[in-house]
Short mmCIF file of C-alpha atoms in Angstrom, two decimals:
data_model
loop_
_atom_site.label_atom_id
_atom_site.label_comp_id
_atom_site.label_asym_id
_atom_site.label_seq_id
_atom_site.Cartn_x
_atom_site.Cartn_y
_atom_site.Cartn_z
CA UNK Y 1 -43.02 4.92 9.27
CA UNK Y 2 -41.70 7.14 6.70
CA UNK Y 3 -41.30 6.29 3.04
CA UNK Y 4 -37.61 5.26 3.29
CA UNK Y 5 -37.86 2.95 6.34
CA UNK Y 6 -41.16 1.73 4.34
CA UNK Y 7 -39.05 0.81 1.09
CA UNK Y 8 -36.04 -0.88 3.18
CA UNK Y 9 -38.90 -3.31 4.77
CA UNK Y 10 -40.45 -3.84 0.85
CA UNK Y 11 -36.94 -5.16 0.11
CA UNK Y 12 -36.30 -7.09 3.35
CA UNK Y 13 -39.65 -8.97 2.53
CA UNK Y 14 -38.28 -9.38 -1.59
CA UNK Y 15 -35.05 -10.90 0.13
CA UNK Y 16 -37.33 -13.62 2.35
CA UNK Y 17 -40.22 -13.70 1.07
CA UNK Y 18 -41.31 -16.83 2.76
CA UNK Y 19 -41.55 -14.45 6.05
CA UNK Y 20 -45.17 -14.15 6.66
CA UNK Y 21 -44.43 -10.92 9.56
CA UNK Y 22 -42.83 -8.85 6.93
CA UNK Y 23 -45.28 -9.48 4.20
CA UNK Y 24 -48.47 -8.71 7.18
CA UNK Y 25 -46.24 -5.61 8.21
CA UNK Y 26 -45.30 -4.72 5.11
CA UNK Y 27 -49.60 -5.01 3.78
CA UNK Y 28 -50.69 -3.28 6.68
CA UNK Y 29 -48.28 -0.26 6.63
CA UNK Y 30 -49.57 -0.62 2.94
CA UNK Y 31 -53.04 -0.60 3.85
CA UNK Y 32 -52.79 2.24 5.43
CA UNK Y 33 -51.60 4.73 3.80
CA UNK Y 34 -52.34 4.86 -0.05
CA UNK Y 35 -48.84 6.12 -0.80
CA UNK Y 36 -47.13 2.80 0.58
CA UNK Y 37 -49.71 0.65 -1.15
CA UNK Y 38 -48.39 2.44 -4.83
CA UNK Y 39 -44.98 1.64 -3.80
CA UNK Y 40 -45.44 -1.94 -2.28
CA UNK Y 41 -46.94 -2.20 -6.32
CA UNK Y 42 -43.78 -0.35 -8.04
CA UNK Y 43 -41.36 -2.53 -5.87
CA UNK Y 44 -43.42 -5.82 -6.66
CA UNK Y 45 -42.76 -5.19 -10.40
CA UNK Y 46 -39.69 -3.88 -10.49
CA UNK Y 47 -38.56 -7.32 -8.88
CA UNK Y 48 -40.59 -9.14 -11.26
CA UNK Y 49 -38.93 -7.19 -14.10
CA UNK Y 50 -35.18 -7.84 -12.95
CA UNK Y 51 -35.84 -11.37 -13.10
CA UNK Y 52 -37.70 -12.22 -15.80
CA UNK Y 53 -36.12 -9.26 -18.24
CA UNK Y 54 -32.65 -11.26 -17.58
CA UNK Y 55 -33.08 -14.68 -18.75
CA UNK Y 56 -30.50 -16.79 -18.52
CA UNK Y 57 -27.32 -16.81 -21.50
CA UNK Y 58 -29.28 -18.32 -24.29
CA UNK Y 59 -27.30 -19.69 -27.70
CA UNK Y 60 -24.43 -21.85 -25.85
CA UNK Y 61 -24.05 -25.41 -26.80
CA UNK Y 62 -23.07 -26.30 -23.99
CA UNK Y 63 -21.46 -29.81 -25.02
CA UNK Y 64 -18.84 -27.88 -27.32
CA UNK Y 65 -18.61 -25.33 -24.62
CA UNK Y 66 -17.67 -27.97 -22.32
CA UNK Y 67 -14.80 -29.49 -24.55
CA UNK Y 68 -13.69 -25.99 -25.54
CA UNK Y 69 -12.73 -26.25 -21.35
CA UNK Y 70 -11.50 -29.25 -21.61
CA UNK Y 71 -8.96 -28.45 -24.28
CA UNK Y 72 -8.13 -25.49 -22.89
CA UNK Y 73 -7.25 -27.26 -19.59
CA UNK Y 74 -5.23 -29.88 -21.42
CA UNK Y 75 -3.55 -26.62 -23.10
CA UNK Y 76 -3.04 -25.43 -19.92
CA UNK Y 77 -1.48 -28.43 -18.97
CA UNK Y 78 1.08 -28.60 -21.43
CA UNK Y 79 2.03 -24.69 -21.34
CA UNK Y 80 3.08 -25.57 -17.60
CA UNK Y 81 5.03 -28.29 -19.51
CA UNK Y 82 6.61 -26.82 -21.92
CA UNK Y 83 7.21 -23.83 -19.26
CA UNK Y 84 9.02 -26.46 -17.12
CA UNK Y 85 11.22 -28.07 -19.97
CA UNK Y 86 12.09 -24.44 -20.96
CA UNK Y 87 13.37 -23.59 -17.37
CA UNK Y 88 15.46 -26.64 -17.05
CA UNK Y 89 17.03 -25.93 -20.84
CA UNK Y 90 18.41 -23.02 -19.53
CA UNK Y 91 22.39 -22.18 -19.73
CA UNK Y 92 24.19 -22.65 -16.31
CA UNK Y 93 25.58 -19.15 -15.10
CA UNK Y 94 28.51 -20.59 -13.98
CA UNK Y 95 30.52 -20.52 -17.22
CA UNK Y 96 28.98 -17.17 -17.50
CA UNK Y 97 30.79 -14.80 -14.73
CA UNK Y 98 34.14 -13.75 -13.73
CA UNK Y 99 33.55 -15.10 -10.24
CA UNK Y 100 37.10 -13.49 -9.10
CA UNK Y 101 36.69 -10.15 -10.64
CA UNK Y 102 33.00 -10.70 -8.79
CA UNK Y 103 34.11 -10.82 -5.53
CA UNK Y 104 36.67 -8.22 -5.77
CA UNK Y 105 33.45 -5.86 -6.97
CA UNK Y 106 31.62 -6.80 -4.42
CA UNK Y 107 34.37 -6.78 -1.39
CA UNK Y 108 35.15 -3.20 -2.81
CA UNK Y 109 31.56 -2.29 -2.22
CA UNK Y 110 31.53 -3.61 1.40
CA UNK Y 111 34.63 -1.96 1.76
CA UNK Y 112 33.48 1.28 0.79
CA UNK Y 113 30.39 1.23 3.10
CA UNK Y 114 32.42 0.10 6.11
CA UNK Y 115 35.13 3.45 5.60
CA UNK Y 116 32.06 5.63 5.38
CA UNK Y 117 30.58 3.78 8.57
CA UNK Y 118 34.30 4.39 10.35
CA UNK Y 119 34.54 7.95 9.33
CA UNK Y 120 31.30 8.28 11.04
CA UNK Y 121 32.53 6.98 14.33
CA UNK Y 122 35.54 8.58 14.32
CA UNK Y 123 33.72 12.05 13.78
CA UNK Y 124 30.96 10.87 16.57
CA UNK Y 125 33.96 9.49 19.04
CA UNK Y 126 35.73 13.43 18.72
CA UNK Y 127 32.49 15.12 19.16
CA UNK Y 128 32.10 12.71 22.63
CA UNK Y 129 35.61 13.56 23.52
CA UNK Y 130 35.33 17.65 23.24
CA UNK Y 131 32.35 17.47 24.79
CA UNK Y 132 33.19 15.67 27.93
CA UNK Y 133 36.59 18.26 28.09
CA UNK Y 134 34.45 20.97 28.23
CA UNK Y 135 32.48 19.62 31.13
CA UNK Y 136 35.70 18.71 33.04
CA UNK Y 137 36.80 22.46 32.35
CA UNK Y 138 34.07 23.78 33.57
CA UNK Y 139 33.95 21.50 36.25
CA UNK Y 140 37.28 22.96 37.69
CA UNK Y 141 36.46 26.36 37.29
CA UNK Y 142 32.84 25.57 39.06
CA UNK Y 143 35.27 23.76 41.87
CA UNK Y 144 38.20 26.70 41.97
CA UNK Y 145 35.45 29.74 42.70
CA UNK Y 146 33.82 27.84 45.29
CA UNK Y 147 34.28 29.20 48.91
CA UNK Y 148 36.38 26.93 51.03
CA UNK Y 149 34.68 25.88 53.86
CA UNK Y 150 36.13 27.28 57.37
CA UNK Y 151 39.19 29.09 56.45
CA UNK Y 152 40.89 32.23 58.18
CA UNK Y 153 39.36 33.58 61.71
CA UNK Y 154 37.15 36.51 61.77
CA UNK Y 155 35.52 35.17 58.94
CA UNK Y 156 31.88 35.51 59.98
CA UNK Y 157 29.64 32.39 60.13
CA UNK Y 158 28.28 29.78 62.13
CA UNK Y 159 29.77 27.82 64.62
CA UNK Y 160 27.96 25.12 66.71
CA UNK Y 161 29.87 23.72 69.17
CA UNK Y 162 28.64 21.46 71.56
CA UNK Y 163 27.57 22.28 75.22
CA UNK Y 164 27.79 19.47 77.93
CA UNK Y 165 25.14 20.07 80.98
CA UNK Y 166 27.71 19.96 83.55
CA UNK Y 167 29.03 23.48 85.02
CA UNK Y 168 32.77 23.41 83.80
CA UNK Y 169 33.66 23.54 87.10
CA UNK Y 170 32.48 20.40 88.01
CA UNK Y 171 34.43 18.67 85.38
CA UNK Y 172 37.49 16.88 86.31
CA UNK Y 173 40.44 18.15 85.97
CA UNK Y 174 41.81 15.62 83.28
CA UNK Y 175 38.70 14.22 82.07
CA UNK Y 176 35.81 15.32 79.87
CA UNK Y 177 35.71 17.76 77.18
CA UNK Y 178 33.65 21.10 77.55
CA UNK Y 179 32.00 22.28 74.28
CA UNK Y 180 29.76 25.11 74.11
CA UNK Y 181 27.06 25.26 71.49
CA UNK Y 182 26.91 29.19 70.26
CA UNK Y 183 23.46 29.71 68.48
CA UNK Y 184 24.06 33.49 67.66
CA UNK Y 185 25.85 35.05 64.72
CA UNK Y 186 29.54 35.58 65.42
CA UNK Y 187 30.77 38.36 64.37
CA UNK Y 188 34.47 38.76 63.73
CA UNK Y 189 36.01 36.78 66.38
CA UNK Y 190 39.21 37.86 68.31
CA UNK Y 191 41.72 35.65 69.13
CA UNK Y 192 41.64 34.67 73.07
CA UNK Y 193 45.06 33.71 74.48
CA UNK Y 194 44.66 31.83 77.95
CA UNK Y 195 47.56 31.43 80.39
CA UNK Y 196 47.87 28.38 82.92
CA UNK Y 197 50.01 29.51 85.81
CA UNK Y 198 51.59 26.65 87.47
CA UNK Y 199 51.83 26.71 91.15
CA UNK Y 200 54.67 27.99 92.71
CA UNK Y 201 56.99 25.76 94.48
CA UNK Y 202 59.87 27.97 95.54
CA UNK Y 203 60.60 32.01 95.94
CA UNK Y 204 62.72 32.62 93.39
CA UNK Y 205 62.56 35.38 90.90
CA UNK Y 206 59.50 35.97 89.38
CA UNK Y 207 58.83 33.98 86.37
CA UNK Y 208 58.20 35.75 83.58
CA UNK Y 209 54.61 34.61 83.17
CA UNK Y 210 53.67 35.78 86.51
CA UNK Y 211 54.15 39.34 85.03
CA UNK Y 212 51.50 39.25 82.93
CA UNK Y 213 49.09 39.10 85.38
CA UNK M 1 -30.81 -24.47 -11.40
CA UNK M 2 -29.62 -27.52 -8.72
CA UNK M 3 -26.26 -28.73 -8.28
CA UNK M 4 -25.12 -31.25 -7.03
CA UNK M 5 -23.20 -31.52 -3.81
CA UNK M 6 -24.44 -34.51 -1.72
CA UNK M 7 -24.11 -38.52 -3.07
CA UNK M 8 -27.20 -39.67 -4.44
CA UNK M 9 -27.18 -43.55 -5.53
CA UNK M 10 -23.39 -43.76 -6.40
CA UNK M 11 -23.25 -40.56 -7.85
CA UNK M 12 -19.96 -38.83 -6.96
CA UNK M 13 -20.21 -35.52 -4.93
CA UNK M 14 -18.30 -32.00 -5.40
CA UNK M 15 -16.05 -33.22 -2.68
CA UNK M 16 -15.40 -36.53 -4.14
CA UNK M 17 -14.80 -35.09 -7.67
CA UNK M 18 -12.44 -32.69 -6.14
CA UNK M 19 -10.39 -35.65 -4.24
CA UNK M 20 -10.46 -37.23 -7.55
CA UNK M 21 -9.27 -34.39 -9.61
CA UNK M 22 -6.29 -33.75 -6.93
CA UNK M 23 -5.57 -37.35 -7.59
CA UNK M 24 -4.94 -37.26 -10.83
CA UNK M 25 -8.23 -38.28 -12.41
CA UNK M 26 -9.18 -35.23 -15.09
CA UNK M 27 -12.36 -36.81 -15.93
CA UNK M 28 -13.38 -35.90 -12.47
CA UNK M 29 -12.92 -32.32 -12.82
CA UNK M 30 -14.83 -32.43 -16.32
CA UNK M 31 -17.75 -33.54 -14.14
CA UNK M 32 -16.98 -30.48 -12.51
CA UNK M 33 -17.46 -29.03 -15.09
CA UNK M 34 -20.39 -30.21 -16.37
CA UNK M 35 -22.24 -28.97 -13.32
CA UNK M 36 -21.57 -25.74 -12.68
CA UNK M 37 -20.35 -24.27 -16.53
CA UNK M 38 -24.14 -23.20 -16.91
CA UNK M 39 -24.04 -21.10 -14.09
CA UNK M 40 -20.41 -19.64 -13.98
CA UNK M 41 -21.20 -18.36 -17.39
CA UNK M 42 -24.77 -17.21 -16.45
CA UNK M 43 -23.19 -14.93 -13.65
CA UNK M 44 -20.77 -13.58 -15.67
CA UNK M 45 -23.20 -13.05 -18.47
CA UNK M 46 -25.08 -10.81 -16.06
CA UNK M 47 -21.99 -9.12 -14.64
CA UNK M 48 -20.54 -8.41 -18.03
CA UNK M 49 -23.79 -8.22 -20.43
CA UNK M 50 -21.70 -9.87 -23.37
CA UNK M 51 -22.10 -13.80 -24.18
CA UNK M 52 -18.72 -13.69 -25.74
CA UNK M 53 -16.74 -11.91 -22.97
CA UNK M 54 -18.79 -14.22 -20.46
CA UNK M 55 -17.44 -17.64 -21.45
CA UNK M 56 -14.22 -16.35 -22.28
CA UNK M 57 -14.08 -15.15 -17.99
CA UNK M 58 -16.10 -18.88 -17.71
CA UNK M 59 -13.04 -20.48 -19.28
CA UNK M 60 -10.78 -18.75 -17.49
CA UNK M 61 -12.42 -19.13 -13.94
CA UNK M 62 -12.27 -22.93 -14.50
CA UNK M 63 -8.80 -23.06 -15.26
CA UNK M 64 -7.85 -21.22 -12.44
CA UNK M 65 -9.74 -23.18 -10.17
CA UNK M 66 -8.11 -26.26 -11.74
CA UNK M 67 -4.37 -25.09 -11.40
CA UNK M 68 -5.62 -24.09 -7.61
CA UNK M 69 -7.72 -26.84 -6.58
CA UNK M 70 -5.14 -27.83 -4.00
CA UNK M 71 -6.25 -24.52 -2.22
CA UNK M 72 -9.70 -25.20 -1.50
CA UNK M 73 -9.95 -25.66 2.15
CA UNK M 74 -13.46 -27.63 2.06
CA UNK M 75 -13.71 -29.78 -1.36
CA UNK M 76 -17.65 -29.75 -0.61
CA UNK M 77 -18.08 -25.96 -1.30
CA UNK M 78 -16.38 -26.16 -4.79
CA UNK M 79 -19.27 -24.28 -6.32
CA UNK M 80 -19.62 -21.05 -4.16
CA UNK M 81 -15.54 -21.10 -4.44
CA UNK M 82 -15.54 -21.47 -8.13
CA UNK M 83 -18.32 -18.77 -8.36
CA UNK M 84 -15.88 -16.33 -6.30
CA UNK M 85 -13.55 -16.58 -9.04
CA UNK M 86 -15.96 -15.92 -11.73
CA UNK M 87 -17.39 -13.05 -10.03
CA UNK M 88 -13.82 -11.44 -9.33
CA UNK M 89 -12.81 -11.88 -12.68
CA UNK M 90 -15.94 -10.34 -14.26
CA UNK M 91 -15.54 -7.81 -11.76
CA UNK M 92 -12.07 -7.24 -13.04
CA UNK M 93 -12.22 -7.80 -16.96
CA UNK M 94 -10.53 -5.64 -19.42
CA UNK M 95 -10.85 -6.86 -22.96
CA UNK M 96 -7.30 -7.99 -24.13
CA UNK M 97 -6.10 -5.86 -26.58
CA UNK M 98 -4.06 -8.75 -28.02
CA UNK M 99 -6.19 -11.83 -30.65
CA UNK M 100 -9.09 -12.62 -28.70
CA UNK M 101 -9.76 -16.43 -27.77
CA UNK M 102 -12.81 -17.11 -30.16
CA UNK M 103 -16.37 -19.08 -29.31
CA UNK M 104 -17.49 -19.15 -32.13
CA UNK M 105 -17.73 -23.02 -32.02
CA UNK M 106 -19.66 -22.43 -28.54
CA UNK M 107 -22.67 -20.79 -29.48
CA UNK M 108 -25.51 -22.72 -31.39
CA UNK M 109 -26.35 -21.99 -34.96
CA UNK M 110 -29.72 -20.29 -36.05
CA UNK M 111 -31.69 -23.79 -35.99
CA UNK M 112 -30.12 -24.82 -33.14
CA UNK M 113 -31.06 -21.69 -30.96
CA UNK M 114 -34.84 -21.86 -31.99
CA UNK M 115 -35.20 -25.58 -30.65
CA UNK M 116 -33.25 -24.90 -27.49
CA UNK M 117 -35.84 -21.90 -26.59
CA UNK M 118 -37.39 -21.89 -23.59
CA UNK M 119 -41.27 -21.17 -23.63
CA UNK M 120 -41.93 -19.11 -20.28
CA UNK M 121 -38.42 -16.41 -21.75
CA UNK M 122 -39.74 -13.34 -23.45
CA UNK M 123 -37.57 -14.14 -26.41
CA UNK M 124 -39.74 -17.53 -26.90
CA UNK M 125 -42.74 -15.10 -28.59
CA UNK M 126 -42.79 -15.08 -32.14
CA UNK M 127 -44.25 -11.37 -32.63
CA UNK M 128 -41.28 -9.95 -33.93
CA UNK M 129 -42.51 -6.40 -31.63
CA UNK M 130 -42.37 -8.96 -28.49
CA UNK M 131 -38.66 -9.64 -29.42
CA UNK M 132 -37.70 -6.51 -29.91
CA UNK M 133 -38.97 -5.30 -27.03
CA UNK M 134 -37.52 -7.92 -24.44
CA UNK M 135 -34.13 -7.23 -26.38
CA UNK M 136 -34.21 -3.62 -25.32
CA UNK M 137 -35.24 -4.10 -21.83
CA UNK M 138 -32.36 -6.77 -21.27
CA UNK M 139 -29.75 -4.16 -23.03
CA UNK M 140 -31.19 -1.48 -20.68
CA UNK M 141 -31.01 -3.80 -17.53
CA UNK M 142 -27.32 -4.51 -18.39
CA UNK M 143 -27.08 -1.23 -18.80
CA UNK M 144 -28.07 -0.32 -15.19
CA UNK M 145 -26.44 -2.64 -14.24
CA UNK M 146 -22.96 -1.74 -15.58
CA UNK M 147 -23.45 1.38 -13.69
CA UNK M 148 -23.51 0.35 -10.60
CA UNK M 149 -20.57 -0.25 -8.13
CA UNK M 150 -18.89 -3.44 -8.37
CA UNK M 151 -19.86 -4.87 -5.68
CA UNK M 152 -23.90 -3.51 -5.70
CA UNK M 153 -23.96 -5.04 -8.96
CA UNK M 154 -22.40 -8.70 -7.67
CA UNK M 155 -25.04 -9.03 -4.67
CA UNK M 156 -27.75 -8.41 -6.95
CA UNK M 157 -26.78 -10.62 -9.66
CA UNK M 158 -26.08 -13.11 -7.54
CA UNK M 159 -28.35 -12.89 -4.97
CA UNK M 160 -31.85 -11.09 -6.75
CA UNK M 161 -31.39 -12.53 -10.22
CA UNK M 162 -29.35 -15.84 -9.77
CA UNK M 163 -31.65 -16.16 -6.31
CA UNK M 164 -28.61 -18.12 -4.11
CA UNK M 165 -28.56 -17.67 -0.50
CA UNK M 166 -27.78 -15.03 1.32
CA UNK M 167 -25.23 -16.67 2.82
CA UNK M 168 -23.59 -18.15 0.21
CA UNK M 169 -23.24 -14.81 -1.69
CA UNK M 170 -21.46 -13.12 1.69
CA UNK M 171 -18.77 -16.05 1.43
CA UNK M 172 -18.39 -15.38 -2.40
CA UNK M 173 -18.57 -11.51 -2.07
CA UNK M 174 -15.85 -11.90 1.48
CA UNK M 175 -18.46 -9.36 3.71
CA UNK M 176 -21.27 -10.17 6.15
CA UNK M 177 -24.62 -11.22 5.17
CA UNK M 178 -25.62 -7.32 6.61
CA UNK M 179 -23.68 -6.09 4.09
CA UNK M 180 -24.82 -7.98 1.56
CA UNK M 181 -28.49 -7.05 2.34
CA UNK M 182 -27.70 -3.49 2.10
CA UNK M 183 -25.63 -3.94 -1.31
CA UNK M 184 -28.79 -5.40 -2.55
CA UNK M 185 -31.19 -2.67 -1.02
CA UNK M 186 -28.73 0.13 -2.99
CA UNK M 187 -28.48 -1.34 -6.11
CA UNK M 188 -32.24 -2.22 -6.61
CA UNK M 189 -33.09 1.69 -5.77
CA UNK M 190 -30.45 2.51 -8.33
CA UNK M 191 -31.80 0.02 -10.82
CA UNK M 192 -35.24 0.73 -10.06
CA UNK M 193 -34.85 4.75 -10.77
CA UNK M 194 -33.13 3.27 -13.88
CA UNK M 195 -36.15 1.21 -15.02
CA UNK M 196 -38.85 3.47 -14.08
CA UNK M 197 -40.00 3.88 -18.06
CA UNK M 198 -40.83 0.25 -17.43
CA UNK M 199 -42.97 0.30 -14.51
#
């Protein structure tokens, strides 16, 4: 135990001293080491001297003292009194103000903090407005540089298409649809013209078509 | 120095003084009075070192208390309440600069004092030397005192010199009794370095 935690249990024994474990831990620690026992001493009469070199307030007469409070709560008292009757004597405010010219001041005030507030709004309101123009311009110009999607042959993309499982040959005639699913790259595509040649029914000059052949 | 706070044959306690008082009966709060002026001023005495400036913070506590008495939340601990306001106020005093409310009338004349002595106070020896000498030991003690922080200074007062509880002195000082113990702890080194001539 060092000499600090020594001292705090000297005073933790002053503050109960009815507690017979501090005052055997506090004599032991004491009794052990001559050091503690001199300050176990100095603390013992340095208590003794706080109390006894501070008697109590000696010289009141306490009697007078007592009415001295008394009066001075009855003064009290009456100051509240007095106080009250002084409030109540008070001139009505009433006869006192222009209540007309009042309210104009005051509706002018109001009025002058509600043109500031709708100045405000209006400047807010055109800020929204130029803003949101300058998102629909760029919008459309976003929208009028875009690619269109599919336009003009030989354009090259992708094209999937569809492929049914059945040869084309074994579809009938008027039924089905044929699609072909092309996987590749198509380069620029030429147009492919395809002739149906009806069959002949009588000799006759040659049709036109038939040339072509 | 007992007070009283539970009824004893008839005799009115702090709570039923305080029910009186808030009924309108003034000579209840006199009783009040009566009880607990000794050691309001006491306290103060110690926290302020002057007699004069003591019962003028005693006079003051009480009428506070009276114009407040509605706010006391348990009538039974009038005392410890009352003794919070005297220790805030000494805590707080500043000497009005204005006329000064006089006591004059308050404190007894030569004759007076000398039968009122108490034999086991250092100032109850005749030797003049004996006098003298407790004189300047209470002056230094209020010195030390004075010195040290407001509260240090309340939790010895109150709880070293005026010896209440523990307890008590952690309602009137608003902390926990820890903190009261280590208030105490601080301001007796303090006072102790102070008062080492003496030991």
């Amino acid at each position: 135990m060092n000499r600090a935690e020594y001292e705090q249990l000297v005073c933790a024994w002053l503050d109960e001293p009815g507690r017979e474990d501090l005052r055997a831990r506090v004599v032991t620690a004491a009794q052990a080491d001559p050091e503690f026992t001199r300050l176990l001493d100095e603390w013992c009469r340095f208590d003794e001297l706080l109390r006894r070199g501070l008697p109590e307030p000696h010289g009141v007469a306490w009697a007078r003292f007592k009415e001295h409070l008394a009066a001075a709560l009855d003064d009290d008292v009456d100051r509240d009194d007095v106080l009250d009757q002084a409030l109540r004597g008070l001139q009505p405010i009433d006869d006192c103000v222009d209540w007309p010219r009042m309210r104009g001041r005051i509706v002018s005030a109001l009025t002058g903090r509600e043109g500031s507030v709708t100045a405000r709004t209006a400047r807010r309101n055109r800020w929204i407005t130029a803003g949101a123009a300058l998102l629909a311009a760029a919008a459309v110009l976003l929208f009028s540089f875009m690619p269109e999607a599919g336009s003009g042959a030989g354009s090259p993309g992708l094209a999937v298409v569809t492929v049914s499982r059945q040869p084309a040959a074994e579809l009938e005639p008027n039924g089905g649809e044929a699609y072909a699913r092309i996987t590749v790259e198509v380069a620029a595509v030429q147009p492919e013209f395809f002739f149906s040649i009806d069959p002949i029914t009588t000799a006759g000059p040659s049709d036109e078509t038939a040339d072509l052949y | 120095m007992e007070v009283q706070r539970s009824t004893t044959r008839g005799v009115p306690d702090d709570a039923d003084l305080v029910q009186q008082t808030l009924a309108g009966r003034r000579g209840a709060f006199d009783e009040l009075v009566e009880r607990y002026q000794r050691r309001a001023t006491s306290v103060a005495y110690r926290l302020l070192g002057n007699l004069h400036d003591a019962l003028e913070v005693c006079q003051e506590a009480f009428v506070r208390a009276y114009r407040n008495l509605d706010t006391l939340a348990d009538p039974s601990r009038f005392g410890p309440w009352q003794l919070r306001i005297v220790t805030n106020l000494s805590l707080n005093f500043r000497r009005a600069r204005g006329p000064r409310l006089s006591f004059e009338n308050c404190l007894l004349s030569a004759d007076e004092s000398r039968e009122e002595r108490v034999p086991d106070a250092p100032h109850s020896e005749d030797r003049p030397g004996a006098r003298l000498a407790a004189g300047e030991l209470e002056t230094h003690i209020h010195a030390g005192l004075a010195a040290l922080p407001a509260q240090q200074r309340a939790a010895l007062v109150l709880f070293s010199i005026e010896q209440l509880p523990q307890k008590e002195v952690a309602q009137i000082l608003d902390c926990s009794i820890e903190a009261v113990k280590w208030h105490v702890f601080q301001a007796r080194k303090k006072m102790k370095v102070h008062l080492a001539e003496y030991l």
